[in-house]
Amino acid sequence: MTPYAKTGGLADVAGALPRFLAKLGHEVKVFMPFYREVRQKGVPLLKAADRLTFDWTGHEESFSVWESAEGGDSTYFIDKPAFYDREHLYETPAGDYPDNGLRFAFFSKASLEALKALNFAPDVLHVHDWQAAIALAYLKYVYAGSPFFKDTKSLCTIHNLAFQGLFDKNVLQAIGLPERLFNIEDLEFHGKVNFLKAGILYASAVSTVSYRYSQEIQTPEFGSGLDGLLRNRSDVLTGILNGVDYSAWNPATDAFLAANYTPSDLSGKAACKKDLLETFGLPPSRSDMPVIGMVSRLTEQKGLAILCESLGNLFPLGVKLVILGTGEEKIRQTLETAKRRYPSFFSLKMAFDDPLAHKIYAGSDLFLIPSRYEPCGLTQMYSLKYGTIPVVRATGGLDDSIQEFSPAEGQGNGFKFEDYSPPALLEAVQTALKVYAQKRSWNALVQNAMACDFSWERSAQEYILLYQNII
Ligand code: ADP
Ligand code: GLC
């Protein structure tokens, strides 16, 4: 959750949605683990509850709760150093932490206990992804008779169905849930216990982060083995597109940029492009050739396979490419090889670097997102605000937020391709280059992009309607 700890878009969403709900008059409390990253940031915190104890598989365990001291931001941190005071959040470069089942079950149960200690009985408990979804199993089976939660309804939001939280059968006993839940009507999934399944099965309603993804996950291709269950729950399954927090993502005010700019005065964007190329050690661009940017986890999901295969045909077109990302070693090696081969066209930074990400959104002309699947995607929405035109694969939230530009009508905000293949990707880039060469059309496209409004107010309103329906 931004600004406390971040690995990707979930952090942006978890940081923004509660603030916008609060602005619209709702009382929101957010819980996250007290990760080392939060500790190290030195954010001002107050102790909200000291040494709370609860029954954890037949013996008492204790934890403390910290509260953000920033006014109006009701974020609570579950403090249990043995579980959360670690170098990484979920996984190390060598793989997932082996006790993730215990860590996030503890987090989920401790959050429910913290609600009791704070005497805050929510109308809706909104859980995000598998790390919190298991809370709904506790609500149903451990707190079933609790008068405190008797009116509490729930929403489970799926940000990425590929991550389900799968653990050995014996985890149920280790986290204090009935072992009879190990059956396919409940939490069993191909011989494992599936935490996300608790969210999908027991929530009052289920949502995903775009309409198209809510449809895609009901098919075997995108369903990650849960499509049947999701089809069974289709009556309560919806999609709400994420929003953008324009106080953090706005070229007119962004403090990370070499120069600020607005739709009516784009001169600062040229300065950002120059600064970007210098930062990435690339020679200045001929003004008639665009720079393509990418900020991405370097994983299969993000379409790196078709991108890597396209590189040899991409650079002869004259474009430059800059990539900021972290992820799989094999992908890194392929990209490093390409960097050595095309030193004046391609540069790469393997890091998680938010200021540099801002420079890429601003300094690029095109922004490439060739994802194999994309539940929502935020980077295309950030690019639009910075007048940087997305070239995306038509899947999930990318398809919902990008409309193909038509030079004849002057309508649209980007370029899309359907096939998950290198030729389709290259064709979309070539289409973009043709428009880039016609300055009139290009300027119209940039204006369309910058005028797009994906502000959180709209998405937050949709969540409020959904909460009200649930209640
Ligand atoms: P996902 O959550 O699947 O990674 P999103 O598009 O929803 O994809 O969100 C990605 C978020 O993470 C954006 O805020 C993007 O700027 C940020 N991001 C991704 N990789 C990096 C990186 N290497 N450095 C800085 N920010 C990054
Ligand atoms: C996940 C998805 C991404 C989405 C983000 C926030 O990380 O991969 O598409 O934008 O969650 O909902």
mmCIF file of C-alpha atoms in Angstrom, residues 276-404:
data_model
loop_
_atom_site.group_PDB
_atom_site.id
_atom_site.type_symbol
_atom_site.label_atom_id
_atom_site.label_comp_id
_atom_site.label_asym_id
_atom_site.label_seq_id
_atom_site.Cartn_x
_atom_site.Cartn_y
_atom_site.Cartn_z
ATOM 1 C CA LEU A 276 15.262 10.486 -20.119
ATOM 2 C CA LEU A 277 17.709 9.623 -22.902
ATOM 3 C CA GLU A 278 20.589 11.090 -20.890
ATOM 4 C CA THR A 279 19.526 9.192 -17.776
ATOM 5 C CA PHE A 280 19.495 5.957 -19.780
ATOM 6 C CA GLY A 281 22.776 6.779 -21.550
ATOM 7 C CA LEU A 282 21.231 6.849 -25.033
ATOM 8 C CA PRO A 283 22.241 9.326 -27.761
ATOM 9 C CA PRO A 284 19.752 12.123 -28.524
ATOM 10 C CA SER A 285 16.852 11.039 -30.682
ATOM 11 C CA ARG A 286 16.292 12.368 -34.167
ATOM 12 C CA SER A 287 13.177 14.396 -33.529
ATOM 13 C CA ASP A 288 11.248 12.399 -36.091
ATOM 14 C CA MET A 289 11.755 9.124 -34.210
ATOM 15 C CA PRO A 290 9.859 8.214 -31.073
ATOM 16 C CA VAL A 291 11.115 6.766 -27.808
ATOM 17 C CA ILE A 292 9.166 3.814 -26.464
ATOM 18 C CA GLY A 293 9.018 3.362 -22.696
ATOM 19 C CA MET A 294 8.170 0.388 -20.489
ATOM 20 C CA VAL A 295 7.845 0.173 -16.693
ATOM 21 C CA SER A 296 7.006 -3.360 -15.782
ATOM 22 C CA ARG A 297 7.511 -6.432 -13.718
ATOM 23 C CA LEU A 298 9.608 -8.602 -16.045
ATOM 24 C CA THR A 299 7.390 -11.665 -16.044
ATOM 25 C CA GLU A 300 5.531 -13.836 -18.471
ATOM 26 C CA GLN A 301 2.253 -12.025 -17.665
ATOM 27 C CA LYS A 302 3.614 -8.758 -18.991
ATOM 28 C CA GLY A 303 4.284 -10.070 -22.510
ATOM 29 C CA LEU A 304 8.059 -10.088 -22.249
ATOM 30 C CA ALA A 305 8.208 -13.263 -24.335
ATOM 31 C CA ILE A 306 6.756 -11.626 -27.454
ATOM 32 C CA LEU A 307 8.672 -8.434 -26.801
ATOM 33 C CA CYS A 308 12.018 -10.253 -26.613
ATOM 34 C CA GLU A 309 11.227 -12.033 -29.866
ATOM 35 C CA SER A 310 10.345 -8.703 -31.522
ATOM 36 C CA LEU A 311 13.479 -6.750 -30.618
ATOM 37 C CA GLY A 312 15.452 -7.726 -33.727
ATOM 38 C CA ASN A 313 12.708 -6.274 -35.940
ATOM 39 C CA LEU A 314 11.899 -3.314 -33.732
ATOM 40 C CA PHE A 315 15.183 -1.401 -33.786
ATOM 41 C CA PRO A 316 15.565 -1.366 -37.588
ATOM 42 C CA LEU A 317 12.390 0.774 -37.533
ATOM 43 C CA GLY A 318 14.518 3.490 -35.888
ATOM 44 C CA VAL A 319 12.732 3.644 -32.535
ATOM 45 C CA LYS A 320 14.511 3.726 -29.205
ATOM 46 C CA LEU A 321 13.365 1.645 -26.239
ATOM 47 C CA VAL A 322 13.922 2.144 -22.512
ATOM 48 C CA ILE A 323 12.822 -0.425 -19.954
ATOM 49 C CA LEU A 324 12.646 -0.150 -16.171
ATOM 50 C CA GLY A 325 11.806 -3.400 -14.467
ATOM 51 C CA THR A 326 12.565 -6.137 -12.031
ATOM 52 C CA GLY A 327 11.830 -9.803 -12.383
ATOM 53 C CA GLU A 328 12.874 -13.049 -13.935
ATOM 54 C CA GLU A 329 16.569 -13.731 -14.472
ATOM 55 C CA LYS A 330 16.080 -15.330 -17.899
ATOM 56 C CA ILE A 331 14.284 -12.267 -19.221
ATOM 57 C CA ARG A 332 16.994 -10.020 -17.770
ATOM 58 C CA GLN A 333 19.684 -11.961 -19.597
ATOM 59 C CA THR A 334 17.868 -11.728 -22.928
ATOM 60 C CA LEU A 335 17.406 -7.989 -22.484
ATOM 61 C CA GLU A 336 21.040 -7.459 -21.422
ATOM 62 C CA THR A 337 22.150 -9.248 -24.588
ATOM 63 C CA ALA A 338 19.912 -7.005 -26.694
ATOM 64 C CA LYS A 339 21.321 -3.949 -24.926
ATOM 65 C CA ARG A 340 24.855 -4.942 -25.921
ATOM 66 C CA ARG A 341 23.719 -5.548 -29.477
ATOM 67 C CA TYR A 342 21.755 -2.298 -29.940
ATOM 68 C CA PRO A 343 23.570 0.160 -27.640
ATOM 69 C CA SER A 344 22.277 3.305 -29.301
ATOM 70 C CA PHE A 345 18.666 2.079 -29.473
ATOM 71 C CA PHE A 346 18.010 0.227 -26.252
ATOM 72 C CA SER A 347 18.723 0.736 -22.596
ATOM 73 C CA LEU A 348 17.573 -1.079 -19.515
ATOM 74 C CA LYS A 349 17.542 -0.483 -15.757
ATOM 75 C CA MET A 350 16.870 -3.419 -13.508
ATOM 76 C CA ALA A 351 15.581 -1.708 -10.379
ATOM 77 C CA PHE A 352 12.417 -0.693 -8.580
ATOM 78 C CA ASP A 353 12.699 3.072 -8.861
ATOM 79 C CA ASP A 354 9.592 5.233 -8.599
ATOM 80 C CA PRO A 355 11.203 8.595 -9.568
ATOM 81 C CA LEU A 356 12.684 6.957 -12.667
ATOM 82 C CA ALA A 357 9.282 5.469 -13.532
ATOM 83 C CA HIS A 358 7.831 9.004 -13.529
ATOM 84 C CA LYS A 359 10.604 10.142 -15.898
ATOM 85 C CA ILE A 360 9.711 7.331 -18.310
ATOM 86 C CA TYR A 361 5.990 8.143 -18.340
ATOM 87 C CA ALA A 362 6.874 11.758 -19.152
ATOM 88 C CA GLY A 363 9.893 11.412 -21.450
ATOM 89 C CA SER A 364 8.633 8.670 -23.784
ATOM 90 C CA ASP A 365 6.454 9.139 -26.852
ATOM 91 C CA LEU A 366 4.946 5.659 -26.843
ATOM 92 C CA PHE A 367 4.405 3.279 -23.936
ATOM 93 C CA LEU A 368 4.391 -0.440 -24.638
ATOM 94 C CA ILE A 369 2.293 -2.968 -22.667
ATOM 95 C CA PRO A 370 2.170 -6.264 -24.593
ATOM 96 C CA SER A 371 0.662 -8.235 -21.661
ATOM 97 C CA ARG A 372 -0.497 -11.805 -22.128
ATOM 98 C CA TYR A 373 -3.198 -10.938 -19.595
ATOM 99 C CA GLU A 374 -3.768 -7.789 -17.538
ATOM 100 C CA PRO A 375 -6.413 -7.580 -14.811
ATOM 101 C CA CYS A 376 -6.403 -3.781 -15.017
ATOM 102 C CA GLY A 377 -3.000 -2.229 -15.567
ATOM 103 C CA LEU A 378 -2.240 1.236 -14.286
ATOM 104 C CA THR A 379 0.730 2.161 -16.431
ATOM 105 C CA GLN A 380 -1.396 2.819 -19.544
ATOM 106 C CA MET A 381 -3.511 5.260 -17.526
ATOM 107 C CA TYR A 382 -0.439 7.030 -16.143
ATOM 108 C CA SER A 383 1.047 7.278 -19.656
ATOM 109 C CA LEU A 384 -2.129 8.843 -21.021
ATOM 110 C CA LYS A 385 -1.988 11.614 -18.442
ATOM 111 C CA TYR A 386 1.618 12.315 -19.483
ATOM 112 C CA GLY A 387 0.688 12.485 -23.171
ATOM 113 C CA THR A 388 2.586 9.263 -23.851
ATOM 114 C CA ILE A 389 0.618 7.002 -26.156
ATOM 115 C CA PRO A 390 -0.042 3.404 -25.053
ATOM 116 C CA VAL A 391 0.495 0.508 -27.440
ATOM 117 C CA VAL A 392 -1.235 -2.400 -25.726
ATOM 118 C CA ARG A 393 -2.457 -5.908 -26.209
ATOM 119 C CA ALA A 394 -6.261 -5.939 -26.112
ATOM 120 C CA THR A 395 -6.788 -7.846 -22.882
ATOM 121 C CA GLY A 396 -8.355 -7.125 -19.463
ATOM 122 C CA GLY A 397 -8.193 -3.532 -18.314
ATOM 123 C CA LEU A 398 -5.948 -2.584 -21.232
ATOM 124 C CA ASP A 399 -8.820 -3.323 -23.585
ATOM 125 C CA ASP A 400 -11.304 -1.456 -21.379
ATOM 126 C CA SER A 401 -9.212 1.710 -21.110
ATOM 127 C CA ILE A 402 -7.638 2.039 -24.575
ATOM 128 C CA GLN A 403 -9.544 2.787 -27.800
ATOM 129 C CA GLU A 404 -7.745 2.437 -31.119
#
